[in-house]
Coordinates of C-alpha atoms (C1' of nucleotides) in Angstrom, one line a residue:
Chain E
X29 CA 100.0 103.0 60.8
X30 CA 102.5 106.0 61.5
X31 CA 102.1 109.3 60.8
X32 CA 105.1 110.8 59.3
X33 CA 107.2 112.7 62.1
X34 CA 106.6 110.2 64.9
X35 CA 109.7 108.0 63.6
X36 CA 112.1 111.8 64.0
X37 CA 111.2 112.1 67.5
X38 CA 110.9 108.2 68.6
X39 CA 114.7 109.0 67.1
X40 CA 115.5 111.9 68.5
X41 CA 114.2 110.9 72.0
X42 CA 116.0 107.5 71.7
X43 CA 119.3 109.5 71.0
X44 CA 118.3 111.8 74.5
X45 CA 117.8 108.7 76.4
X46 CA 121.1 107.5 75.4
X47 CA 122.9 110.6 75.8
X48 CA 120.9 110.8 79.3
X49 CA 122.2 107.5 80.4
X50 CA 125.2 107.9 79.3
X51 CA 125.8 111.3 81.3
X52 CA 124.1 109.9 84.5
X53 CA 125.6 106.1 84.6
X54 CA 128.4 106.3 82.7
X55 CA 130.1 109.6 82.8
X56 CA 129.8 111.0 86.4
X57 CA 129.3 107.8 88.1
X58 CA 129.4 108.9 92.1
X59 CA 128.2 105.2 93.5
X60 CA 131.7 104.3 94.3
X61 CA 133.2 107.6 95.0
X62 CA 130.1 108.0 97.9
X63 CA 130.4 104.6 98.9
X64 CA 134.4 105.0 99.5
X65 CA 133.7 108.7 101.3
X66 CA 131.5 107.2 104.0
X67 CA 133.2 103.8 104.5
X68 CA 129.8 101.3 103.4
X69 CA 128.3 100.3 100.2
X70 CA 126.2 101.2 98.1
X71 CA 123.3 99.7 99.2
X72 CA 123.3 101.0 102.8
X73 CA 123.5 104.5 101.6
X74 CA 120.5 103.8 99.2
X75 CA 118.6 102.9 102.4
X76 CA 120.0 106.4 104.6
X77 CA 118.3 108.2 101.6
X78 CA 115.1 106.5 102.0
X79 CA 114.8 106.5 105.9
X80 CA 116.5 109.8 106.0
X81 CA 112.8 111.9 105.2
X82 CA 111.8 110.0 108.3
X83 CA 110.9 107.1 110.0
X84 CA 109.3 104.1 108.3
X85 CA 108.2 100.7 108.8
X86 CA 110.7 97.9 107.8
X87 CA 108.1 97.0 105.0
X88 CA 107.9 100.3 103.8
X89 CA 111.9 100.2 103.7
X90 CA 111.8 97.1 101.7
X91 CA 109.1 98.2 99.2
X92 CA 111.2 101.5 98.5
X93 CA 113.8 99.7 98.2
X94 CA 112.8 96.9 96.0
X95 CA 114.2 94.5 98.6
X96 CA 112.5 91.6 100.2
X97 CA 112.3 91.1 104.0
X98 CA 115.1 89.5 105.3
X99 CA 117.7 91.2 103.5
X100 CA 116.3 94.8 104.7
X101 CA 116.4 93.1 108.0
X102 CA 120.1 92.9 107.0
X103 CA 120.5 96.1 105.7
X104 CA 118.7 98.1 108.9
X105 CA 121.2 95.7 111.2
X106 CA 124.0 97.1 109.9
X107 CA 122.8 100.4 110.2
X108 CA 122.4 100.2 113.4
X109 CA 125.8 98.5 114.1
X110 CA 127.5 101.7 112.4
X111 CA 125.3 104.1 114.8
X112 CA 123.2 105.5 112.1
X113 CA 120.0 104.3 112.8
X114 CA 117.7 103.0 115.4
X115 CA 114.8 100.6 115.8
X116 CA 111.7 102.2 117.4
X117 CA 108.3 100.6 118.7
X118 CA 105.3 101.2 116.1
X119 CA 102.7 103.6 117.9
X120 CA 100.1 101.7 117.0
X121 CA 100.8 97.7 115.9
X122 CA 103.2 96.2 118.3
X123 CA 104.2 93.3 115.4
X124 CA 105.8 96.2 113.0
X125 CA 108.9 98.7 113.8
X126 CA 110.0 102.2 112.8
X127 CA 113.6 102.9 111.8
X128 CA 114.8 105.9 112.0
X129 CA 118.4 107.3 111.6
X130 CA 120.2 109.1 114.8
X131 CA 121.9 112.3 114.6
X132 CA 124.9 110.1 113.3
X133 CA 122.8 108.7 110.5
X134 CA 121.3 112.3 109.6
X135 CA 125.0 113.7 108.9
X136 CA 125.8 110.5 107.1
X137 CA 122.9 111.0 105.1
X138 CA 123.3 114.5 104.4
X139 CA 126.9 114.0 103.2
X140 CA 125.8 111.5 101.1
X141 CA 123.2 113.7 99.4
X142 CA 125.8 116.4 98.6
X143 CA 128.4 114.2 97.1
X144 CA 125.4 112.7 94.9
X145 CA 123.7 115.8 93.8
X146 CA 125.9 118.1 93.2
X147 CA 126.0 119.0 89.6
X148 CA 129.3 118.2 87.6
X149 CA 131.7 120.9 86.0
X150 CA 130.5 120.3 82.2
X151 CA 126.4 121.0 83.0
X152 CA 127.7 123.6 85.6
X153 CA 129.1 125.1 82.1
X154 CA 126.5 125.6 80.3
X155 CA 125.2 129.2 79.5
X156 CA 122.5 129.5 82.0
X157 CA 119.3 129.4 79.8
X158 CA 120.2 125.8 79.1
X159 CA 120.5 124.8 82.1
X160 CA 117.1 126.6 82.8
X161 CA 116.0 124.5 79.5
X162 CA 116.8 121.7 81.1
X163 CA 115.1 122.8 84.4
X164 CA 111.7 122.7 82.6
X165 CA 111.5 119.7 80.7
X166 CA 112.9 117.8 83.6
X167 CA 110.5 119.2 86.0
X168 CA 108.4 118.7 83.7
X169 CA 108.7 114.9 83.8
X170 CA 109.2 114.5 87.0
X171 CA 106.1 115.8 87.8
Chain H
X1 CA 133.8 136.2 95.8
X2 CA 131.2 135.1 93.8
X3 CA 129.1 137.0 91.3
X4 CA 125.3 137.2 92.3
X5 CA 123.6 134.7 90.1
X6 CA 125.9 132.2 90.2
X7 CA 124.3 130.6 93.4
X8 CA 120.6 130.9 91.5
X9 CA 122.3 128.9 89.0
X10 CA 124.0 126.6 91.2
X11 CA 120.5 125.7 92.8
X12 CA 119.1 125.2 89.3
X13 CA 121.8 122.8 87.9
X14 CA 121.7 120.9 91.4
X15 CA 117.8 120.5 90.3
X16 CA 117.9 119.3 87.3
X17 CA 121.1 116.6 88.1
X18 CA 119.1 115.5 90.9
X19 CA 116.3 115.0 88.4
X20 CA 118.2 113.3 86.1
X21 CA 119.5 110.8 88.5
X22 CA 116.1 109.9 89.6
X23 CA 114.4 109.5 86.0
X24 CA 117.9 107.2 84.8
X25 CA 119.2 105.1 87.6
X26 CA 115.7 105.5 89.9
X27 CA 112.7 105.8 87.8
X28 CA 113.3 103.9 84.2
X29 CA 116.2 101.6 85.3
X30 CA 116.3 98.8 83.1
X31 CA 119.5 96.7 84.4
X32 CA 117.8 94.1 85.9
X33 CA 115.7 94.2 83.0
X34 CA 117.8 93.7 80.6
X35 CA 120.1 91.2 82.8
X36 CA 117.2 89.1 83.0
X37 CA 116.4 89.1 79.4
X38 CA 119.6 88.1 78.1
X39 CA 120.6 85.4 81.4
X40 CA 123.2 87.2 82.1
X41 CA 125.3 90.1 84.6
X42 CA 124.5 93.3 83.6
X43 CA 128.8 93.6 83.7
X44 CA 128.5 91.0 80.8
X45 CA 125.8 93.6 79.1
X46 CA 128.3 96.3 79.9
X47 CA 131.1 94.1 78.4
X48 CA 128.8 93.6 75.3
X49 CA 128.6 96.6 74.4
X50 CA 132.1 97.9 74.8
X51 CA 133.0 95.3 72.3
X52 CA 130.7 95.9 70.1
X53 CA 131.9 98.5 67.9
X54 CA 134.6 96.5 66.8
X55 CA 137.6 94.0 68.4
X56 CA 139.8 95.3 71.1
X57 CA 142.5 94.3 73.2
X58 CA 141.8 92.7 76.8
X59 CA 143.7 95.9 78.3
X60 CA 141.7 98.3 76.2
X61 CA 138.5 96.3 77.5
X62 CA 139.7 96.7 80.9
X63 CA 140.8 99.8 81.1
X64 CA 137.0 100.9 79.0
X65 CA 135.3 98.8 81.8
X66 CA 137.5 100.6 84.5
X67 CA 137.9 96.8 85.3
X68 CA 141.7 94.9 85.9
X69 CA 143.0 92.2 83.8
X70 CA 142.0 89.1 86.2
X71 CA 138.5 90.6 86.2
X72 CA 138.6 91.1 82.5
X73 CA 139.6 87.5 81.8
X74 CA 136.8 86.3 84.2
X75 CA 134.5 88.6 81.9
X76 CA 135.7 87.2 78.7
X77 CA 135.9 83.8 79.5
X78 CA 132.3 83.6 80.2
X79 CA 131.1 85.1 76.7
X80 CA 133.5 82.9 75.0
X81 CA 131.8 79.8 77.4
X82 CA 127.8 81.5 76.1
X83 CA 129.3 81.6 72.3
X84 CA 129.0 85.7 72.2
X85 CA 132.8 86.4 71.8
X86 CA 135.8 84.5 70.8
X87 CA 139.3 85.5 71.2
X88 CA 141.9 86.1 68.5
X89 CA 145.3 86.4 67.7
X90 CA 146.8 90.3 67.9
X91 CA 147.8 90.7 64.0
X92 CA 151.0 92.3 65.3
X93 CA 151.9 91.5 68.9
X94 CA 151.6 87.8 69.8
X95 CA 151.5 88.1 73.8
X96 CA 148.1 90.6 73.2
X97 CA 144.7 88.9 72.2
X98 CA 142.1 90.6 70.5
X99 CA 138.1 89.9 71.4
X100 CA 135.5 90.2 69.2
X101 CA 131.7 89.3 68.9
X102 CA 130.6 85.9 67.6
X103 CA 127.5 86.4 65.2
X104 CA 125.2 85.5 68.3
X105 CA 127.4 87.8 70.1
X106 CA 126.4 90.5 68.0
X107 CA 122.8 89.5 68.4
X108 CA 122.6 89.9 72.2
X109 CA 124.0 93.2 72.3
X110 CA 121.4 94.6 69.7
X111 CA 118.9 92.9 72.2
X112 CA 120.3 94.9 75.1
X113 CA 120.8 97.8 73.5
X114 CA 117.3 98.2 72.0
X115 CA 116.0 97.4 75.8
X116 CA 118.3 100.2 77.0
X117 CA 117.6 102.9 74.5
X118 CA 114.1 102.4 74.5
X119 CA 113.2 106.4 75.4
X120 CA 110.7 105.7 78.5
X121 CA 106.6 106.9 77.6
X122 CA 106.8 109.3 80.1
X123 CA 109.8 111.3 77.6
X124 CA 107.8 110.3 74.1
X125 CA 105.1 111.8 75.2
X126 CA 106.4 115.5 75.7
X127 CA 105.6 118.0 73.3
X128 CA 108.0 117.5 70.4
X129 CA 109.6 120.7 71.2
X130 CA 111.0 119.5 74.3
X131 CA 112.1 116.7 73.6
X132 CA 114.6 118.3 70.7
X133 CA 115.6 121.5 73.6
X134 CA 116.8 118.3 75.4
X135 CA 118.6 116.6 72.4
X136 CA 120.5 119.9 72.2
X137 CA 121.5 120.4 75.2
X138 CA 122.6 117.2 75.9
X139 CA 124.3 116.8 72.6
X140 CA 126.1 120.1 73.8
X141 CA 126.9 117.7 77.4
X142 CA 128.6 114.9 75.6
X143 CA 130.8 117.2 73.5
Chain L
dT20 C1' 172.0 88.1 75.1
dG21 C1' 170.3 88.8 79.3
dT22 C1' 167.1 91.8 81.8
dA23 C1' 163.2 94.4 82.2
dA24 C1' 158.6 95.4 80.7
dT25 C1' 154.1 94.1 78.9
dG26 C1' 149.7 91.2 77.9
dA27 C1' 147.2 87.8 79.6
dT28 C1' 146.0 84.2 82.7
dT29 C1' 145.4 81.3 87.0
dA30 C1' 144.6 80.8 91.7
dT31 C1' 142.8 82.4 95.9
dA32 C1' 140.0 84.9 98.7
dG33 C1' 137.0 88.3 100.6
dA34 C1' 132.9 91.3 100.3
dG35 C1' 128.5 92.3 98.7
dA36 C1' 123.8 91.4 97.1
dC37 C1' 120.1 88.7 97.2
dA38 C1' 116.7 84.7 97.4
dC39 C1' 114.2 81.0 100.1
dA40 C1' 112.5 78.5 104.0
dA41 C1' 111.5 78.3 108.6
dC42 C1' 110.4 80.6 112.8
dT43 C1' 108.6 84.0 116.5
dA44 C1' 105.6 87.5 117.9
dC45 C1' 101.8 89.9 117.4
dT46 C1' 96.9 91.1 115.2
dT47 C1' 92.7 90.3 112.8
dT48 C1' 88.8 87.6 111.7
dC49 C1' 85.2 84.3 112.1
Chain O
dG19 C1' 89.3 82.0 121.4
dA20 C1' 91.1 79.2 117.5
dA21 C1' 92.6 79.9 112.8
dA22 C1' 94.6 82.7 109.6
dG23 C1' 97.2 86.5 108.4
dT24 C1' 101.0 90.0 109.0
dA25 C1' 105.7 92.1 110.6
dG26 C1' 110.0 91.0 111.4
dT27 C1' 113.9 87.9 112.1
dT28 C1' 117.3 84.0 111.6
dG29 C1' 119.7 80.7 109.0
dT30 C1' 121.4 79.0 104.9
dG31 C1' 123.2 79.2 100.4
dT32 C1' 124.2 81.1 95.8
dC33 C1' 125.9 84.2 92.6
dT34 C1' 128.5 88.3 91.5
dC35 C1' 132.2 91.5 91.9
dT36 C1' 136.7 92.5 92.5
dA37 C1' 141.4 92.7 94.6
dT38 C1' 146.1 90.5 95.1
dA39 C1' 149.8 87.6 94.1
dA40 C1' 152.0 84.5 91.2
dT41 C1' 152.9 82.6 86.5
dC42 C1' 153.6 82.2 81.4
dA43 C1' 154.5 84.0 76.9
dT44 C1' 156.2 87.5 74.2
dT45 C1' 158.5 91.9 73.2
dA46 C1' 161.6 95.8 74.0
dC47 C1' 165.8 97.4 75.7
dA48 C1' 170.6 97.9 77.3

DNA sequence: TGTAATGATTATAGAGACACAACTACTTTC
DNA sequence: GAAAGTAGTTGTGTCTCTATAATCATTACA
């Protein structure tokens, strides 16, 4: 059965997960306002933040990605049409290549990354020790 | 100028938006799961749920939906054609149509939103006294 | 009362996101 | 060294999202 107390916090952690959602999704949605500052969707600038770390295999891209084969082929084409990234021989298997982004790629990246992280005005708000509350616990389940 | 401090916070709230992003739209992302439950978009899900609460206008759905009329039509059309949503007359202004949730209607969005607000393990199993620093500081976040 | 504004719809079209099958080029294995 | 497996690509097709323009019905305004 249930010991009393676990239904308050299934509850109160429901009503967290909401509120969470609805802060990161619904409220201060960046997707389109990143994907209108650097000209491409969505998508493409999901795969600049995964290649930007460093180079990777196409299969590694794809399993980061949750994508299959082909349409990371796709996605790594146009990359490389816009002159952000590049196909490299594999070191070692001859079958498998690296993609990396160019210098290009690494500025489009990086612009991405501040237009998505930076924090919006109403947590910026909040008296510092929540914020730092929030630090914790989030860290904290990250870990 | 800037007062010391303010970039220590700066860092921190850049932290822990980062971390939010990656634990709502990375880590525990559920659209496709819930997309894939209910055999439908996840903009029908979204749709759902905005009509939920109670009947609204086709504008007041579009504008909610940050979606245009044409798009909003498309939208309804294919609840009324699944049997979730119907369309009635306004009470007061004949050229307006209200939308509202059929009985089944009803049923799917309690479907999706129990799949949605399902708190992921990783948050029910913090300390209980984390979990409720989180429910009041995001409480504080959604004003 | 005629003109403008508003709510919704229809038609059309383009872009984006994937999925599947078939194929080439290598590598591993027996 | 032949068969089987793996990395990537190409080709094709479907579904979804969304914008634009034109149209119809109703209401508000002058």
């Amino acid at each position: 059965m249930e010991r009393p107390g676990d239904d308050a916090t299934l509850e109160t952690a429901t009503r967290v997960w909401q509120g969470l959602n609805t802060l990161v999704a619904d409220r201060h949605n960046r997707r389109k306002e990143v994907a209108d500052a650097l000209g491409m969707s969505f998508s493409r600038i999901r795969a600049l933040r995964r290649i930007a770390p460093g180079p990777l295999t196409l299969r590694e891209l794809a399993q980061r990605m949750s994508a299959d084969p082909p349409y990371t082929t796709v996605i790594v084409d146009d990359l490389v049409k816009r002159g952000l990234a590049e196909r490299v021989a594999h070191p070692v298997d001859r079958r498998s290549k690296l993609v990396r982004l160019t210098a290009e790629g690494k500025a489009a990246a990086d612009r991405a990354i501040a237009i998505l992280t930076v924090p919006p005005d109403d947590l910026l708000a909040l008296p510092r020790e929540d914020i730092e509350a929030l630090d914790r616990v989030v860290s904290k389940l990250l870990g």
